[in-house]
Structures are given as structure tokens and as C-alpha cells.
mmCIF file of C-alpha atoms and ligand atoms in Angstrom:
data_model
loop_
_atom_site.group_PDB
_atom_site.id
_atom_site.type_symbol
_atom_site.label_atom_id
_atom_site.label_comp_id
_atom_site.label_asym_id
_atom_site.label_seq_id
_atom_site.Cartn_x
_atom_site.Cartn_y
_atom_site.Cartn_z
ATOM 1 C CA MET A 476 70.261 -12.826 82.306
ATOM 2 C CA ASN A 477 71.438 -15.563 79.894
ATOM 3 C CA PHE A 478 68.498 -13.782 77.522
ATOM 4 C CA LYS A 479 69.797 -14.006 73.068
ATOM 5 C CA SER A 480 67.676 -12.114 71.079
ATOM 6 C CA PHE A 481 66.379 -13.572 67.661
ATOM 7 C CA LYS A 482 67.839 -11.576 65.318
ATOM 8 C CA ILE A 483 66.698 -11.791 61.624
ATOM 9 C CA CYS A 484 67.225 -10.068 58.252
ATOM 10 C CA VAL A 485 64.730 -9.194 56.005
ATOM 11 C CA PHE A 486 64.934 -9.220 52.165
ATOM 12 C CA ALA A 487 63.197 -7.073 50.350
ATOM 13 C CA SER A 488 62.454 -5.151 46.300
ATOM 14 C CA GLY A 489 59.972 -3.239 46.805
ATOM 15 C CA ARG A 490 57.670 -0.829 49.172
ATOM 16 C CA GLY A 491 58.272 -2.764 52.536
ATOM 17 C CA SER A 492 55.268 -2.827 53.962
ATOM 18 C CA ASN A 493 55.938 -6.357 55.752
ATOM 19 C CA LEU A 494 59.150 -4.830 57.187
ATOM 20 C CA GLN A 495 56.695 -1.762 58.128
ATOM 21 C CA ALA A 496 54.458 -4.928 59.681
ATOM 22 C CA ILE A 497 58.019 -6.531 61.187
ATOM 23 C CA LEU A 498 58.741 -3.203 63.346
ATOM 24 C CA ASN A 499 55.693 -2.568 64.281
ATOM 25 C CA ALA A 500 54.863 -5.291 65.626
ATOM 26 C CA ILE A 501 58.486 -5.437 67.891
ATOM 27 C CA ASP A 502 57.750 -2.135 68.469
ATOM 28 C CA ASN A 503 53.845 -3.438 69.796
ATOM 29 C CA GLY A 504 56.161 -5.999 71.967
ATOM 30 C CA LYS A 505 54.152 -8.757 69.761
ATOM 31 C CA LEU A 506 57.144 -9.762 67.846
ATOM 32 C CA ASP A 507 60.393 -9.942 70.143
ATOM 33 C CA CYS A 508 62.925 -10.357 67.932
ATOM 34 C CA GLU A 509 65.751 -7.799 66.387
ATOM 35 C CA VAL A 510 66.189 -6.718 63.106
ATOM 36 C CA THR A 511 69.597 -6.823 62.489
ATOM 37 C CA PHE A 512 70.280 -5.580 58.557
ATOM 38 C CA VAL A 513 68.136 -4.905 55.532
ATOM 39 C CA LEU A 514 69.466 -5.815 52.303
ATOM 40 C CA SER A 515 67.763 -4.802 48.685
ATOM 41 C CA ASN A 516 68.864 -5.776 45.473
ATOM 42 C CA ASN A 517 66.577 -2.065 43.579
ATOM 43 C CA SER A 518 68.788 1.060 45.350
ATOM 44 C CA ASP A 519 64.910 2.783 45.554
ATOM 45 C CA SER A 520 64.065 0.029 47.547
ATOM 46 C CA GLY A 521 61.317 1.518 50.440
ATOM 47 C CA ALA A 522 62.691 -0.711 52.711
ATOM 48 C CA LEU A 523 66.143 0.921 52.274
ATOM 49 C CA GLU A 524 64.399 3.998 53.478
ATOM 50 C CA ILE A 525 62.347 2.799 56.044
ATOM 51 C CA ALA A 526 66.125 0.982 57.322
ATOM 52 C CA ARG A 527 67.348 3.802 57.090
ATOM 53 C CA SER A 528 65.390 6.033 58.922
ATOM 54 C CA ARG A 529 65.461 4.033 61.934
ATOM 55 C CA ASN A 530 69.431 3.114 62.166
ATOM 56 C CA ILE A 531 68.424 -0.703 61.030
ATOM 57 C CA PRO A 532 71.900 -1.005 58.836
ATOM 58 C CA ALA A 533 70.386 -1.494 55.056
ATOM 59 C CA PHE A 534 72.396 -2.807 52.837
ATOM 60 C CA HIS A 535 72.037 -2.460 48.895
ATOM 61 C CA LEU A 536 72.800 -5.527 46.791
ATOM 62 C CA SER A 537 72.320 -6.832 42.934
ATOM 63 C CA GLU A 538 73.774 -9.558 40.528
ATOM 64 C CA LYS A 539 73.277 -6.755 38.465
ATOM 65 C CA LYS A 540 76.718 -4.725 39.877
ATOM 66 C CA PHE A 541 78.655 -8.364 40.366
ATOM 67 C CA HIS A 542 80.242 -11.313 38.737
ATOM 68 C CA LYS A 543 77.597 -13.726 40.324
ATOM 69 C CA ASN A 544 81.144 -15.858 42.503
ATOM 70 C CA SER A 545 81.294 -12.073 44.580
ATOM 71 C CA PHE A 546 77.222 -11.008 44.612
ATOM 72 C CA GLU A 547 77.634 -14.689 46.823
ATOM 73 C CA GLU A 548 80.565 -13.369 48.416
ATOM 74 C CA SER A 549 79.087 -9.738 49.248
ATOM 75 C CA LEU A 550 76.126 -11.919 50.587
ATOM 76 C CA MET A 551 77.787 -14.974 52.197
ATOM 77 C CA ASP A 552 79.713 -11.922 54.077
ATOM 78 C CA LEU A 553 77.036 -10.320 54.966
ATOM 79 C CA LEU A 554 75.312 -13.322 56.640
ATOM 80 C CA ASP A 555 78.706 -13.716 58.660
ATOM 81 C CA LYS A 556 78.829 -10.802 59.148
ATOM 82 C CA PHE A 557 75.284 -10.197 60.658
ATOM 83 C CA ASN A 558 74.838 -14.894 62.010
ATOM 84 C CA PRO A 559 71.381 -14.242 62.016
ATOM 85 C CA ASP A 560 68.846 -17.171 63.069
ATOM 86 C CA LEU A 561 65.958 -16.762 60.306
ATOM 87 C CA ILE A 562 66.021 -14.518 57.073
ATOM 88 C CA VAL A 563 62.877 -13.061 56.144
ATOM 89 C CA LEU A 564 61.766 -12.745 52.341
ATOM 90 C CA ALA A 565 59.470 -10.009 51.880
ATOM 91 C CA GLY A 566 58.677 -8.890 48.491
ATOM 92 C CA TYR A 567 62.355 -9.703 47.392
ATOM 93 C CA MET A 568 61.919 -10.869 43.801
ATOM 94 C CA LYS A 569 65.571 -12.365 43.833
ATOM 95 C CA LEU A 570 65.707 -16.487 43.676
ATOM 96 C CA ILE A 571 68.823 -16.970 46.689
ATOM 97 C CA PRO A 572 71.940 -18.275 45.703
ATOM 98 C CA GLU A 573 72.550 -21.861 46.518
ATOM 99 C CA LYS A 574 74.986 -21.497 49.026
ATOM 100 C CA VAL A 575 73.121 -19.294 51.082
ATOM 101 C CA ILE A 576 70.196 -21.808 51.195
ATOM 102 C CA LYS A 577 73.074 -24.881 51.917
ATOM 103 C CA LYS A 578 74.739 -22.562 55.048
ATOM 104 C CA PHE A 579 70.477 -21.210 56.390
ATOM 105 C CA ARG A 580 68.958 -24.934 54.592
ATOM 106 C CA ASN A 581 65.210 -24.396 56.753
ATOM 107 C CA ARG A 582 66.011 -20.704 58.680
ATOM 108 C CA ILE A 583 64.504 -18.992 54.992
ATOM 109 C CA ILE A 584 60.991 -18.076 54.705
ATOM 110 C CA ASN A 585 58.819 -15.723 52.039
ATOM 111 C CA ILE A 586 55.071 -14.884 51.757
ATOM 112 C CA HIS A 587 53.490 -14.865 48.522
ATOM 113 C CA PRO A 588 50.190 -13.169 48.093
ATOM 114 C CA ALA A 589 48.194 -16.521 46.773
ATOM 115 C CA LEU A 590 47.354 -19.982 48.099
ATOM 116 C CA LEU A 591 50.404 -22.082 46.921
ATOM 117 C CA PRO A 592 51.409 -23.377 45.017
ATOM 118 C CA LYS A 593 48.979 -21.635 42.666
ATOM 119 C CA TYR A 594 50.316 -18.896 41.525
ATOM 120 C CA GLY A 595 53.341 -18.733 42.046
ATOM 121 C CA GLY A 596 57.095 -19.278 40.280
ATOM 122 C CA LYS A 597 58.860 -18.042 38.252
ATOM 123 C CA GLY A 598 57.087 -14.363 37.439
ATOM 124 C CA MET A 599 54.796 -14.741 40.104
ATOM 125 C CA TYR A 600 55.093 -11.497 41.421
ATOM 126 C CA GLY A 601 53.395 -8.378 43.332
ATOM 127 C CA MET A 602 50.194 -7.361 40.414
ATOM 128 C CA ASN A 603 51.032 -9.971 38.241
ATOM 129 C CA VAL A 604 50.206 -12.412 40.454
ATOM 130 C CA HIS A 605 46.901 -10.746 41.471
ATOM 131 C CA LYS A 606 46.195 -9.801 37.817
ATOM 132 C CA ALA A 607 46.341 -14.228 37.501
ATOM 133 C CA VAL A 608 43.632 -14.287 40.158
ATOM 134 C CA PHE A 609 41.819 -11.801 39.174
ATOM 135 C CA ASN A 610 41.732 -12.850 35.167
ATOM 136 C CA ALA A 611 41.425 -16.875 36.148
ATOM 137 C CA LYS A 612 38.058 -14.831 38.652
ATOM 138 C CA GLU A 613 39.330 -16.856 41.142
ATOM 139 C CA LYS A 614 36.967 -16.259 44.480
ATOM 140 C CA ILE A 615 38.547 -16.886 47.250
ATOM 141 C CA SER A 616 42.504 -16.794 47.167
ATOM 142 C CA GLY A 617 44.596 -16.184 50.016
ATOM 143 C CA VAL A 618 48.259 -15.383 51.774
ATOM 144 C CA THR A 619 51.724 -18.685 52.205
ATOM 145 C CA ILE A 620 54.189 -17.950 53.968
ATOM 146 C CA HIS A 621 56.921 -21.837 52.997
ATOM 147 C CA LEU A 622 60.536 -22.365 53.764
ATOM 148 C CA VAL A 623 62.771 -21.063 50.330
ATOM 149 C CA ASN A 624 64.463 -23.077 49.057
ATOM 150 C CA GLU A 625 66.612 -23.883 44.770
ATOM 151 C CA LYS A 626 63.382 -22.826 43.261
ATOM 152 C CA TYR A 627 60.646 -20.040 43.448
ATOM 153 C CA ASP A 628 57.905 -20.809 45.843
ATOM 154 C CA GLU A 629 58.404 -23.686 46.127
ATOM 155 C CA GLY A 630 59.782 -24.474 49.701
ATOM 156 C CA LYS A 631 56.876 -26.556 51.690
ATOM 157 C CA ILE A 632 54.744 -24.376 53.480
ATOM 158 C CA ILE A 633 54.841 -23.440 56.577
ATOM 159 C CA PHE A 634 51.403 -21.933 57.227
ATOM 160 C CA GLN A 635 48.083 -20.896 55.231
ATOM 161 C CA LYS A 636 45.516 -19.041 55.260
ATOM 162 C CA GLU A 637 41.737 -18.645 52.350
ATOM 163 C CA ILE A 638 40.716 -14.796 51.416
ATOM 164 C CA ASP A 639 37.392 -13.893 50.025
ATOM 165 C CA ILE A 640 38.090 -11.918 47.383
ATOM 166 C CA SER A 641 34.334 -12.690 45.261
ATOM 167 C CA ASN A 642 33.690 -8.782 46.321
ATOM 168 C CA CYS A 643 36.961 -7.301 44.726
ATOM 169 C CA LYS A 644 36.605 -5.523 41.522
ATOM 170 C CA SER A 645 40.197 -5.701 40.413
ATOM 171 C CA PRO A 646 43.558 -6.571 40.975
ATOM 172 C CA GLU A 647 44.384 -3.355 42.961
ATOM 173 C CA GLU A 648 41.736 -4.322 45.650
ATOM 174 C CA ILE A 649 42.541 -7.973 45.573
ATOM 175 C CA SER A 650 45.611 -6.698 46.666
ATOM 176 C CA GLU A 651 44.686 -4.327 48.201
ATOM 177 C CA LYS A 652 42.778 -7.166 50.999
ATOM 178 C CA ILE A 653 45.785 -10.036 50.455
ATOM 179 C CA LEU A 654 48.381 -6.875 51.922
ATOM 180 C CA GLU A 655 45.801 -6.319 54.933
ATOM 181 C CA ILE A 656 46.318 -10.628 55.922
ATOM 182 C CA GLU A 657 49.798 -9.990 54.634
ATOM 183 C CA HIS A 658 51.229 -7.563 57.418
ATOM 184 C CA GLN A 659 49.230 -9.106 60.678
ATOM 185 C CA VAL A 660 49.930 -12.915 59.865
ATOM 186 C CA TYR A 661 53.748 -12.640 58.833
ATOM 187 C CA PRO A 662 54.365 -10.806 62.104
ATOM 188 C CA ASP A 663 52.189 -13.638 64.000
ATOM 189 C CA ILE A 664 54.058 -16.845 61.850
ATOM 190 C CA ILE A 665 57.375 -14.978 62.280
ATOM 191 C CA GLN A 666 57.246 -15.321 66.363
ATOM 192 C CA LYS A 667 56.084 -18.576 66.156
ATOM 193 C CA ILE A 668 58.411 -19.386 65.096
ATOM 194 C CA ILE A 669 60.741 -17.705 67.138
ATOM 195 C CA GLU A 670 58.389 -19.529 70.673
ATOM 196 C CA GLY A 671 59.223 -23.393 67.923
ATOM 197 C CA LYS A 672 55.840 -24.005 68.643
ATOM 198 C CA ILE A 673 56.745 -23.691 64.644
ATOM 199 C CA LEU A 674 58.773 -25.907 63.952
ATOM 200 C CA LEU A 675 60.833 -25.014 60.067
ATOM 201 C CA THR A 676 62.089 -29.506 58.982
ATOM 202 C CA GLU A 677 62.185 -29.699 54.915
ATOM 203 C CA ASP A 678 60.168 -32.537 55.366
ATOM 204 C CA ALA A 679 60.922 -34.656 52.481
ATOM 205 C CA GLY A 680 57.310 -35.618 51.940
ATOM 206 C CA GLN A 681 56.116 -32.148 51.839
ATOM 207 C CA SER A 682 58.231 -30.001 49.850
ATOM 208 C CA LYS A 683 58.215 -29.425 46.316
ATOM 209 C CA ASN A 684 61.162 -30.767 45.328
HETATM 210 C C1 GRF B 2129 53.869 -8.265 48.880
HETATM 211 O O1 GRF B 2129 52.931 -8.704 48.125
HETATM 212 C C2 GRF B 2129 54.366 -10.040 49.450
HETATM 213 O O2 GRF B 2129 53.782 -10.632 49.317
HETATM 214 C C3 GRF B 2129 54.878 -10.241 47.907
HETATM 215 O O3 GRF B 2129 56.234 -8.761 47.917
HETATM 216 C C4 GRF B 2129 55.037 -7.864 48.270
HETATM 217 C C5 GRF B 2129 55.961 -6.961 49.334
HETATM 218 O O4 GRF B 2129 54.968 -5.457 49.132
HETATM 219 N N1 GRF B 2129 56.155 -11.350 47.905
HETATM 220 P P1 GRF B 2129 56.273 -4.922 50.555
HETATM 221 O O5 GRF B 2129 57.071 -4.552 49.578
HETATM 222 O O6 GRF B 2129 56.162 -6.067 51.301
HETATM 223 O O7 GRF B 2129 54.739 -3.710 50.732
#
């Protein structure tokens, strides 16, 4: 059979629950791809632990340890070696170097725990997002999946789901409610991309450059 499996790599900075959801979906036959490697800027990231526990190559690569150029080169070397079809950001808190964006244009996606363009941009990550949403007394928040370009949270939106948070009494409750949905929708959307049901093209009319 001439079957080429779809290869993704996952970049994460934190606990890695979205990586876990992706791996669970693969195990359950809902997601038809292979995670070829996991990368983190944080040596303590749970995502690295999850990957190692499953013998998935796991790399800690931090700009702090390198000059900018050699960081970019090391990252490019990894990408050249594993040659993923799609780069999946799952709680990765660093900007993706321009060189990588150029080479993987329209092949990098990110999940954001709010309804972009609201509550996005530099500094809007993790609990900061949910605190801002809570303080603004929003009744609805949600999940956004978008293409990644040179700026934080500004690539073309490919999926959004609104979530009623009117009963949430703290940023933590909002975070919990939204994370549960992230775990459902991220594997689903990746599968739709694999099947060609979602086409990744940065349509100039829709991107926010
Ligand atoms: C998620 O809320 C994701 O939307 C955001 O960072 C969080 C990562 O969580 N970008 P985890 O590391 O996948 O558990």
C-alpha cells in the first residue's frame, strides 16, 4: 500500500495537556497521524515528560542557551531531520523564528484559549488570558485555532468555538472549562486538516498583518 503517514511535531512550554489529548486521539483512532517529535523551551515542561514516556523524541531548545542564529539553526536542523507536515503549537510561549515561518508558511497552527482577536498578543498566555476575560466580566469566551505568522496570535483564524462562561466564578474556572473544550477540538481540527477538509491558506483578506 502506498500510504504515507501524516507527520506532526508539537511545540509546548507547559504541562502538555493538549499534547496528551492529541496522543489520546491517536490512540483512539480519531486522529490519523504520527507525532515525530516534541520540542519545548522549558526543560521542566510536562510535554517533554509525556513524550519521553512514549519514546517520542523530545528536545529542550531554548534561545537562552544559544545565540539567536544558532538557536534558529538548531531548530531548522530538527525540522529538516524530521520533516513534519504540520507544526502544532500547544501552549508554546515563544515567537516562532521568521526562518521557520518562511519555510513552514501555512503549516504551523496554534490554539489560543479565548476568542481572538480579543485577549491575544504578547503577554496574553495561560492564566493572563483568563484573568483578563474574567476582569472584563465576559459572559462568553472560547477557543481559537489559527495559522501562525510572525506576530503573536495574528495569523488567519481557521476555527473558533464560543463557550458560555457566565457561571464561572474565577479565572481558574474559566480556564478549566475552556481547556476541556481545547482537548476535544484540537485533535478534531488537526484531523480535518489531514483529511483536507480544512485548507491552510493565508488568505490576504482574512489575515491580520
Ligand atoms: C492552553 O490553554 C492553550 O490554549 C494555551 O496554553 C495552554 C496550554 O496548556 N496556548 P497545556 O500545556 O496544553 O496543558
